[in-house]
Amino acid sequence: MPDIFKYIPLITSNMNYKHQGNYQKCGLWGIDRITGHRYGLRMDSLTDERFDPEKSTAVAIQELQRLMTLFEGNVWETILAYYSSPANVNAEKIRLSKDNPSPWELIEDPK
């Protein structure tokens, strides 16, 4: 795994394991409900394991590995997909008509 991934919790939650962000993303790594369910985290009225630093870190690593495989090792596309979704990244690649756009092209606001 690339070293740059270790900064994701700093940017996502400011290293706050009680973080509650937009789009139901919670915990240190900003894990959404779908990702939590995909990797078996318990999320109910009593417990939300996305707030557990150890369990959420294990899930984040698995998700980042999945995305790295999906984006053939492209670190920046993986990070963008982690923050938004793989569908958003692929849609931007289609919009740009490029197989390997720069990260700056992917996050540019279309006009």
mmCIF file of N, CA and C in Angstrom:
data_model
loop_
_atom_site.group_PDB
_atom_site.id
_atom_site.type_symbol
_atom_site.label_atom_id
_atom_site.label_comp_id
_atom_site.label_asym_id
_atom_site.label_seq_id
_atom_site.Cartn_x
_atom_site.Cartn_y
_atom_site.Cartn_z
ATOM 1 N N MET A 1 0.844 -1.183 0.000
ATOM 2 C CA MET A 1 0.000 0.000 0.000
ATOM 3 C C MET A 1 0.889 1.246 0.000
ATOM 4 N N PRO A 2 0.549 2.230 -0.786
ATOM 5 C CA PRO A 2 1.333 3.468 -0.804
ATOM 6 C C PRO A 2 1.262 4.213 0.535
ATOM 7 N N ASP A 3 2.371 4.840 0.901
ATOM 8 C CA ASP A 3 2.441 5.584 2.159
ATOM 9 C C ASP A 3 1.450 6.737 2.239
ATOM 10 N N ILE A 4 1.075 7.281 1.095
ATOM 11 C CA ILE A 4 0.174 8.437 1.098
ATOM 12 C C ILE A 4 -1.182 8.100 1.732
ATOM 13 N N PHE A 5 -1.572 6.828 1.707
ATOM 14 C CA PHE A 5 -2.856 6.429 2.282
ATOM 15 C C PHE A 5 -2.915 6.664 3.792
ATOM 16 N N LYS A 6 -1.770 6.724 4.444
ATOM 17 C CA LYS A 6 -1.789 6.918 5.900
ATOM 18 C C LYS A 6 -2.287 8.306 6.288
ATOM 19 N N TYR A 7 -2.371 9.227 5.327
ATOM 20 C CA TYR A 7 -2.856 10.577 5.615
ATOM 21 C C TYR A 7 -4.369 10.712 5.457
ATOM 22 N N ILE A 8 -5.024 9.693 4.958
ATOM 23 C CA ILE A 8 -6.470 9.766 4.747
ATOM 24 C C ILE A 8 -7.228 10.076 6.040
ATOM 25 N N PRO A 9 -6.934 9.428 7.179
ATOM 26 C CA PRO A 9 -7.676 9.784 8.402
ATOM 27 C C PRO A 9 -7.433 11.225 8.861
ATOM 28 N N LEU A 10 -6.251 11.737 8.606
ATOM 29 C CA LEU A 10 -5.953 13.117 8.979
ATOM 30 C C LEU A 10 -6.821 14.076 8.170
ATOM 31 N N ILE A 11 -6.965 13.809 6.893
ATOM 32 C CA ILE A 11 -7.742 14.683 6.020
ATOM 33 C C ILE A 11 -9.243 14.444 6.198
ATOM 34 N N THR A 12 -9.640 13.197 6.334
ATOM 35 C CA THR A 12 -11.053 12.854 6.432
ATOM 36 C C THR A 12 -11.678 13.315 7.743
ATOM 37 N N SER A 13 -11.009 13.024 8.850
ATOM 38 C CA SER A 13 -11.637 13.242 10.158
ATOM 39 C C SER A 13 -10.793 14.046 11.130
ATOM 40 N N ASN A 14 -9.624 14.523 10.688
ATOM 41 C CA ASN A 14 -8.700 15.213 11.589
ATOM 42 C C ASN A 14 -8.307 14.298 12.755
ATOM 43 N N MET A 15 -8.191 12.996 12.451
ATOM 44 C CA MET A 15 -7.812 11.954 13.409
ATOM 45 C C MET A 15 -8.816 11.817 14.561
ATOM 46 N N ASN A 16 -10.076 12.178 14.305
ATOM 47 C CA ASN A 16 -11.134 12.092 15.305
ATOM 48 C C ASN A 16 -11.960 10.844 15.035
ATOM 49 N N TYR A 17 -11.829 9.834 15.916
ATOM 50 C CA TYR A 17 -12.548 8.585 15.680
ATOM 51 C C TYR A 17 -14.058 8.734 15.902
ATOM 52 N N LYS A 18 -14.518 9.855 16.441
ATOM 53 C CA LYS A 18 -15.950 10.112 16.629
ATOM 54 C C LYS A 18 -16.537 10.983 15.512
ATOM 55 N N HIS A 19 -15.774 11.175 14.461
ATOM 56 C CA HIS A 19 -16.177 12.039 13.346
ATOM 57 C C HIS A 19 -17.456 11.550 12.683
ATOM 58 N N GLN A 20 -18.358 12.497 12.398
ATOM 59 C CA GLN A 20 -19.555 12.210 11.607
ATOM 60 C C GLN A 20 -19.594 13.214 10.466
ATOM 61 N N GLY A 21 -19.379 12.722 9.263
ATOM 62 C CA GLY A 21 -19.280 13.600 8.108
ATOM 63 C C GLY A 21 -20.500 13.556 7.224
ATOM 64 N N ASN A 22 -20.346 14.133 6.054
ATOM 65 C CA ASN A 22 -21.416 14.145 5.060
ATOM 66 C C ASN A 22 -21.634 12.753 4.488
ATOM 67 N N TYR A 23 -22.822 12.524 3.967
ATOM 68 C CA TYR A 23 -23.176 11.283 3.281
ATOM 69 C C TYR A 23 -23.038 10.058 4.182
ATOM 70 N N GLN A 24 -23.329 10.222 5.458
ATOM 71 C CA GLN A 24 -23.294 9.139 6.450
ATOM 72 C C GLN A 24 -21.915 8.491 6.563
ATOM 73 N N LYS A 25 -20.865 9.270 6.349
ATOM 74 C CA LYS A 25 -19.508 8.766 6.523
ATOM 75 C C LYS A 25 -19.082 9.046 7.959
ATOM 76 N N CYS A 26 -18.619 8.015 8.642
ATOM 77 C CA CYS A 26 -18.324 8.134 10.069
ATOM 78 C C CYS A 26 -16.977 7.534 10.412
ATOM 79 N N GLY A 27 -16.472 7.977 11.546
ATOM 80 C CA GLY A 27 -15.274 7.406 12.122
ATOM 81 C C GLY A 27 -13.996 8.000 11.564
ATOM 82 N N LEU A 28 -12.908 7.448 12.026
ATOM 83 C CA LEU A 28 -11.566 7.890 11.688
ATOM 84 C C LEU A 28 -11.331 7.940 10.185
ATOM 85 N N TRP A 29 -11.820 6.947 9.478
ATOM 86 C CA TRP A 29 -11.576 6.803 8.043
ATOM 87 C C TRP A 29 -12.745 7.300 7.191
ATOM 88 N N GLY A 30 -13.814 7.780 7.808
ATOM 89 C CA GLY A 30 -14.963 8.252 7.045
ATOM 90 C C GLY A 30 -15.605 7.144 6.234
ATOM 91 N N ILE A 31 -15.900 6.038 6.883
ATOM 92 C CA ILE A 31 -16.466 4.874 6.189
ATOM 93 C C ILE A 31 -17.973 5.044 6.087
ATOM 94 N N ASP A 32 -18.509 4.839 4.879
ATOM 95 C CA ASP A 32 -19.953 4.951 4.691
ATOM 96 C C ASP A 32 -20.633 3.626 5.047
ATOM 97 N N ARG A 33 -21.959 3.655 5.101
ATOM 98 C CA ARG A 33 -22.719 2.469 5.512
ATOM 99 C C ARG A 33 -22.532 1.295 4.540
ATOM 100 N N ILE A 34 -22.495 1.588 3.259
ATOM 101 C CA ILE A 34 -22.360 0.510 2.268
ATOM 102 C C ILE A 34 -21.035 -0.224 2.443
ATOM 103 N N THR A 35 -19.955 0.536 2.610
ATOM 104 C CA THR A 35 -18.639 -0.079 2.811
ATOM 105 C C THR A 35 -18.612 -0.849 4.122
ATOM 106 N N GLY A 36 -19.202 -0.288 5.164
ATOM 107 C CA GLY A 36 -19.275 -0.988 6.445
ATOM 108 C C GLY A 36 -19.992 -2.318 6.322
ATOM 109 N N HIS A 37 -21.109 -2.332 5.616
ATOM 110 C CA HIS A 37 -21.845 -3.589 5.412
ATOM 111 C C HIS A 37 -21.042 -4.558 4.559
ATOM 112 N N ARG A 38 -20.360 -4.047 3.533
ATOM 113 C CA ARG A 38 -19.576 -4.908 2.640
ATOM 114 C C ARG A 38 -18.550 -5.722 3.433
ATOM 115 N N TYR A 39 -17.968 -5.124 4.453
ATOM 116 C CA TYR A 39 -16.908 -5.797 5.207
ATOM 117 C C TYR A 39 -17.361 -6.272 6.586
ATOM 118 N N GLY A 40 -18.663 -6.294 6.827
ATOM 119 C CA GLY A 40 -19.199 -6.937 8.020
ATOM 120 C C GLY A 40 -19.150 -6.129 9.299
ATOM 121 N N LEU A 41 -19.082 -4.809 9.218
ATOM 122 C CA LEU A 41 -19.133 -4.013 10.439
ATOM 123 C C LEU A 41 -20.553 -3.995 10.979
ATOM 124 N N ARG A 42 -20.658 -4.002 12.286
ATOM 125 C CA ARG A 42 -21.966 -3.918 12.932
ATOM 126 C C ARG A 42 -22.383 -2.452 13.009
ATOM 127 N N MET A 43 -23.567 -2.162 12.480
ATOM 128 C CA MET A 43 -24.119 -0.805 12.524
ATOM 129 C C MET A 43 -25.604 -0.916 12.826
ATOM 130 N N ASP A 44 -25.962 -0.705 14.071
ATOM 131 C CA ASP A 44 -27.365 -0.747 14.464
ATOM 132 C C ASP A 44 -27.612 0.319 15.522
ATOM 133 N N SER A 45 -28.766 0.275 16.172
ATOM 134 C CA SER A 45 -29.114 1.317 17.145
ATOM 135 C C SER A 45 -28.234 1.284 18.386
ATOM 136 N N LEU A 46 -27.574 0.170 18.650
ATOM 137 C CA LEU A 46 -26.722 0.054 19.835
ATOM 138 C C LEU A 46 -25.241 0.258 19.553
ATOM 139 N N THR A 47 -24.794 -0.173 18.392
ATOM 140 C CA THR A 47 -23.366 -0.171 18.082
ATOM 141 C C THR A 47 -23.123 0.282 16.650
ATOM 142 N N ASP A 48 -22.074 1.077 16.484
ATOM 143 C CA ASP A 48 -21.615 1.433 15.143
ATOM 144 C C ASP A 48 -20.102 1.228 15.133
ATOM 145 N N GLU A 49 -19.689 0.116 14.559
ATOM 146 C CA GLU A 49 -18.274 -0.247 14.575
ATOM 147 C C GLU A 49 -17.407 0.622 13.672
ATOM 148 N N ARG A 50 -18.008 1.510 12.895
ATOM 149 C CA ARG A 50 -17.212 2.447 12.108
ATOM 150 C C ARG A 50 -16.438 3.405 13.010
ATOM 151 N N PHE A 51 -16.900 3.560 14.256
ATOM 152 C CA PHE A 51 -16.219 4.428 15.212
ATOM 153 C C PHE A 51 -15.086 3.716 15.949
ATOM 154 N N ASP A 52 -14.954 2.415 15.773
ATOM 155 C CA ASP A 52 -13.880 1.646 16.398
ATOM 156 C C ASP A 52 -12.622 1.800 15.536
ATOM 157 N N PRO A 53 -11.556 2.419 16.085
ATOM 158 C CA PRO A 53 -10.359 2.678 15.270
ATOM 159 C C PRO A 53 -9.728 1.424 14.660
ATOM 160 N N GLU A 54 -9.678 0.331 15.401
ATOM 161 C CA GLU A 54 -9.058 -0.882 14.878
ATOM 162 C C GLU A 54 -9.894 -1.516 13.776
ATOM 163 N N LYS A 55 -11.178 -1.657 14.017
ATOM 164 C CA LYS A 55 -12.044 -2.292 13.020
ATOM 165 C C LYS A 55 -12.183 -1.418 11.773
ATOM 166 N N SER A 56 -12.306 -0.111 11.961
ATOM 167 C CA SER A 56 -12.447 0.769 10.793
ATOM 168 C C SER A 56 -11.157 0.831 9.983
ATOM 169 N N THR A 57 -10.013 0.734 10.643
ATOM 170 C CA THR A 57 -8.745 0.723 9.918
ATOM 171 C C THR A 57 -8.632 -0.545 9.070
ATOM 172 N N ALA A 58 -9.038 -1.677 9.631
ATOM 173 C CA ALA A 58 -9.010 -2.933 8.871
ATOM 174 C C ALA A 58 -9.931 -2.843 7.650
ATOM 175 N N VAL A 59 -11.099 -2.258 7.824
ATOM 176 C CA VAL A 59 -12.043 -2.108 6.712
ATOM 177 C C VAL A 59 -11.488 -1.143 5.672
ATOM 178 N N ALA A 60 -10.914 -0.027 6.115
ATOM 179 C CA ALA A 60 -10.355 0.955 5.184
ATOM 180 C C ALA A 60 -9.239 0.340 4.344
ATOM 181 N N ILE A 61 -8.394 -0.466 4.961
ATOM 182 C CA ILE A 61 -7.313 -1.118 4.221
ATOM 183 C C ILE A 61 -7.881 -2.070 3.168
ATOM 184 N N GLN A 62 -8.897 -2.841 3.543
ATOM 185 C CA GLN A 62 -9.514 -3.757 2.580
ATOM 186 C C GLN A 62 -10.145 -2.988 1.421
ATOM 187 N N GLU A 63 -10.828 -1.884 1.740
ATOM 188 C CA GLU A 63 -11.476 -1.093 0.690
ATOM 189 C C GLU A 63 -10.441 -0.436 -0.217
ATOM 190 N N LEU A 64 -9.372 0.081 0.351
ATOM 191 C CA LEU A 64 -8.320 0.694 -0.462
ATOM 192 C C LEU A 64 -7.642 -0.343 -1.356
ATOM 193 N N GLN A 65 -7.446 -1.550 -0.848
ATOM 194 C CA GLN A 65 -6.884 -2.617 -1.678
ATOM 195 C C GLN A 65 -7.820 -2.962 -2.826
ATOM 196 N N ARG A 66 -9.117 -3.012 -2.550
ATOM 197 C CA ARG A 66 -10.105 -3.300 -3.596
ATOM 198 C C ARG A 66 -10.075 -2.215 -4.667
ATOM 199 N N LEU A 67 -10.020 -0.966 -4.230
ATOM 200 C CA LEU A 67 -9.997 0.148 -5.178
ATOM 201 C C LEU A 67 -8.688 0.195 -5.965
ATOM 202 N N MET A 68 -7.562 -0.150 -5.308
ATOM 203 C CA MET A 68 -6.283 -0.195 -6.019
ATOM 204 C C MET A 68 -6.340 -1.231 -7.141
ATOM 205 N N THR A 69 -6.967 -2.358 -6.873
ATOM 206 C CA THR A 69 -7.123 -3.383 -7.902
ATOM 207 C C THR A 69 -8.038 -2.881 -9.018
ATOM 208 N N LEU A 70 -9.140 -2.264 -8.624
ATOM 209 C CA LEU A 70 -10.109 -1.758 -9.596
ATOM 210 C C LEU A 70 -9.497 -0.701 -10.516
ATOM 211 N N PHE A 71 -8.645 0.164 -9.957
ATOM 212 C CA PHE A 71 -8.035 1.238 -10.741
ATOM 213 C C PHE A 71 -6.594 0.925 -11.136
ATOM 214 N N GLU A 72 -6.269 -0.361 -11.153
ATOM 215 C CA GLU A 72 -4.994 -0.872 -11.661
ATOM 216 C C GLU A 72 -3.787 -0.159 -11.061
ATOM 217 N N GLY A 73 -3.832 0.085 -9.752
ATOM 218 C CA GLY A 73 -2.691 0.659 -9.051
ATOM 219 C C GLY A 73 -2.552 2.161 -9.152
ATOM 220 N N ASN A 74 -3.496 2.840 -9.784
ATOM 221 C CA ASN A 74 -3.431 4.296 -9.880
ATOM 222 C C ASN A 74 -3.826 4.889 -8.533
ATOM 223 N N VAL A 75 -2.838 5.435 -7.819
ATOM 224 C CA VAL A 75 -3.035 5.919 -6.450
ATOM 225 C C VAL A 75 -4.048 7.052 -6.392
ATOM 226 N N TRP A 76 -3.941 8.012 -7.303
ATOM 227 C CA TRP A 76 -4.818 9.186 -7.235
ATOM 228 C C TRP A 76 -6.258 8.828 -7.559
ATOM 229 N N GLU A 77 -6.466 7.969 -8.531
ATOM 230 C CA GLU A 77 -7.832 7.537 -8.829
ATOM 231 C C GLU A 77 -8.404 6.747 -7.658
ATOM 232 N N THR A 78 -7.556 5.962 -6.994
ATOM 233 C CA THR A 78 -7.990 5.209 -5.821
ATOM 234 C C THR A 78 -8.431 6.151 -4.706
ATOM 235 N N ILE A 79 -7.642 7.180 -4.439
ATOM 236 C CA ILE A 79 -7.989 8.133 -3.384
ATOM 237 C C ILE A 79 -9.282 8.870 -3.727
ATOM 238 N N LEU A 80 -9.411 9.317 -4.968
ATOM 239 C CA LEU A 80 -10.637 10.001 -5.374
ATOM 240 C C LEU A 80 -11.849 9.076 -5.284
ATOM 241 N N ALA A 81 -11.679 7.822 -5.658
ATOM 242 C CA ALA A 81 -12.775 6.853 -5.562
ATOM 243 C C ALA A 81 -13.124 6.575 -4.103
ATOM 244 N N TYR A 82 -12.121 6.572 -3.222
ATOM 245 C CA TYR A 82 -12.380 6.361 -1.798
ATOM 246 C C TYR A 82 -13.230 7.501 -1.242
ATOM 247 N N TYR A 83 -12.928 8.716 -1.647
ATOM 248 C CA TYR A 83 -13.666 9.868 -1.142
ATOM 249 C C TYR A 83 -15.034 10.035 -1.776
ATOM 250 N N SER A 84 -15.170 9.713 -3.044
ATOM 251 C CA SER A 84 -16.475 9.882 -3.699
ATOM 252 C C SER A 84 -17.069 8.508 -3.978
ATOM 253 N N SER A 85 -16.691 7.923 -5.097
ATOM 254 C CA SER A 85 -17.098 6.558 -5.432
ATOM 255 C C SER A 85 -16.400 6.160 -6.726
ATOM 256 N N PRO A 86 -16.223 4.865 -6.947
ATOM 257 C CA PRO A 86 -15.633 4.429 -8.214
ATOM 258 C C PRO A 86 -16.466 4.883 -9.412
ATOM 259 N N ALA A 87 -17.781 4.914 -9.255
ATOM 260 C CA ALA A 87 -18.647 5.341 -10.353
ATOM 261 C C ALA A 87 -18.371 6.790 -10.736
ATOM 262 N N ASN A 88 -18.153 7.657 -9.758
ATOM 263 C CA ASN A 88 -17.859 9.064 -10.053
ATOM 264 C C ASN A 88 -16.549 9.210 -10.822
ATOM 265 N N VAL A 89 -15.540 8.479 -10.401
ATOM 266 C CA VAL A 89 -14.240 8.554 -11.074
ATOM 267 C C VAL A 89 -14.362 8.050 -12.508
ATOM 268 N N ASN A 90 -15.039 6.931 -12.698
ATOM 269 C CA ASN A 90 -15.212 6.398 -14.054
ATOM 270 C C ASN A 90 -16.048 7.330 -14.924
ATOM 271 N N ALA A 91 -17.058 7.958 -14.345
ATOM 272 C CA ALA A 91 -17.876 8.902 -15.114
ATOM 273 C C ALA A 91 -17.035 10.096 -15.573
ATOM 274 N N GLU A 92 -16.142 10.574 -14.713
ATOM 275 C CA GLU A 92 -15.273 11.691 -15.094
ATOM 276 C C GLU A 92 -14.295 11.279 -16.184
ATOM 277 N N LYS A 93 -13.785 10.046 -16.112
ATOM 278 C CA LYS A 93 -12.883 9.563 -17.153
ATOM 279 C C LYS A 93 -13.604 9.493 -18.494
ATOM 280 N N ILE A 94 -14.870 9.075 -18.470
ATOM 281 C CA ILE A 94 -15.660 9.030 -19.697
ATOM 282 C C ILE A 94 -15.916 10.440 -20.205
ATOM 283 N N ARG A 95 -16.269 11.349 -19.299
ATOM 284 C CA ARG A 95 -16.534 12.736 -19.697
ATOM 285 C C ARG A 95 -15.313 13.366 -20.331
ATOM 286 N N LEU A 96 -14.134 13.052 -19.794
ATOM 287 C CA LEU A 96 -12.893 13.616 -20.319
ATOM 288 C C LEU A 96 -12.389 12.871 -21.555
ATOM 289 N N SER A 97 -12.958 11.720 -21.850
ATOM 290 C CA SER A 97 -12.530 10.865 -22.966
ATOM 291 C C SER A 97 -11.050 10.514 -22.869
ATOM 292 N N LYS A 98 -10.612 10.190 -21.642
ATOM 293 C CA LYS A 98 -9.216 9.809 -21.412
ATOM 294 C C LYS A 98 -9.183 8.569 -20.530
ATOM 295 N N ASP A 99 -8.229 7.682 -20.824
ATOM 296 C CA ASP A 99 -8.053 6.501 -19.986
ATOM 297 C C ASP A 99 -7.272 6.815 -18.720
ATOM 298 N N ASN A 100 -6.351 7.768 -18.810
ATOM 299 C CA ASN A 100 -5.487 8.057 -17.673
ATOM 300 C C ASN A 100 -5.366 9.572 -17.444
ATOM 301 N N PRO A 101 -6.469 10.219 -17.033
ATOM 302 C CA PRO A 101 -6.396 11.664 -16.799
ATOM 303 C C PRO A 101 -5.614 11.976 -15.526
ATOM 304 N N SER A 102 -5.130 13.212 -15.437
ATOM 305 C CA SER A 102 -4.440 13.624 -14.216
ATOM 306 C C SER A 102 -5.465 13.812 -13.102
ATOM 307 N N PRO A 103 -5.036 13.747 -11.846
ATOM 308 C CA PRO A 103 -5.984 13.963 -10.751
ATOM 309 C C PRO A 103 -6.641 15.336 -10.820
ATOM 310 N N TRP A 104 -5.939 16.317 -11.334
ATOM 311 C CA TRP A 104 -6.471 17.675 -11.412
ATOM 312 C C TRP A 104 -7.598 17.754 -12.440
ATOM 313 N N GLU A 105 -7.470 16.986 -13.508
ATOM 314 C CA GLU A 105 -8.553 16.948 -14.498
ATOM 315 C C GLU A 105 -9.791 16.282 -13.919
ATOM 316 N N LEU A 106 -9.583 15.254 -13.092
ATOM 317 C CA LEU A 106 -10.713 14.521 -12.518
ATOM 318 C C LEU A 106 -11.512 15.354 -11.521
ATOM 319 N N ILE A 107 -10.852 16.282 -10.823
ATOM 320 C CA ILE A 107 -11.569 17.064 -9.823
ATOM 321 C C ILE A 107 -11.973 18.436 -10.316
ATOM 322 N N GLU A 108 -11.612 18.772 -11.566
ATOM 323 C CA GLU A 108 -11.989 20.057 -12.124
ATOM 324 C C GLU A 108 -13.492 20.178 -12.239
ATOM 325 N N ASP A 109 -13.997 21.382 -11.997
ATOM 326 C CA ASP A 109 -15.419 21.638 -12.090
ATOM 327 C C ASP A 109 -15.784 21.856 -13.561
ATOM 328 N N PRO A 110 -16.626 20.977 -14.147
ATOM 329 C CA PRO A 110 -16.992 21.157 -15.559
ATOM 330 C C PRO A 110 -17.854 22.404 -15.727
ATOM 331 N N LYS A 111 -17.610 23.111 -16.806
ATOM 332 C CA LYS A 111 -18.378 24.330 -17.063
ATOM 333 C C LYS A 111 -19.152 24.205 -18.337
#
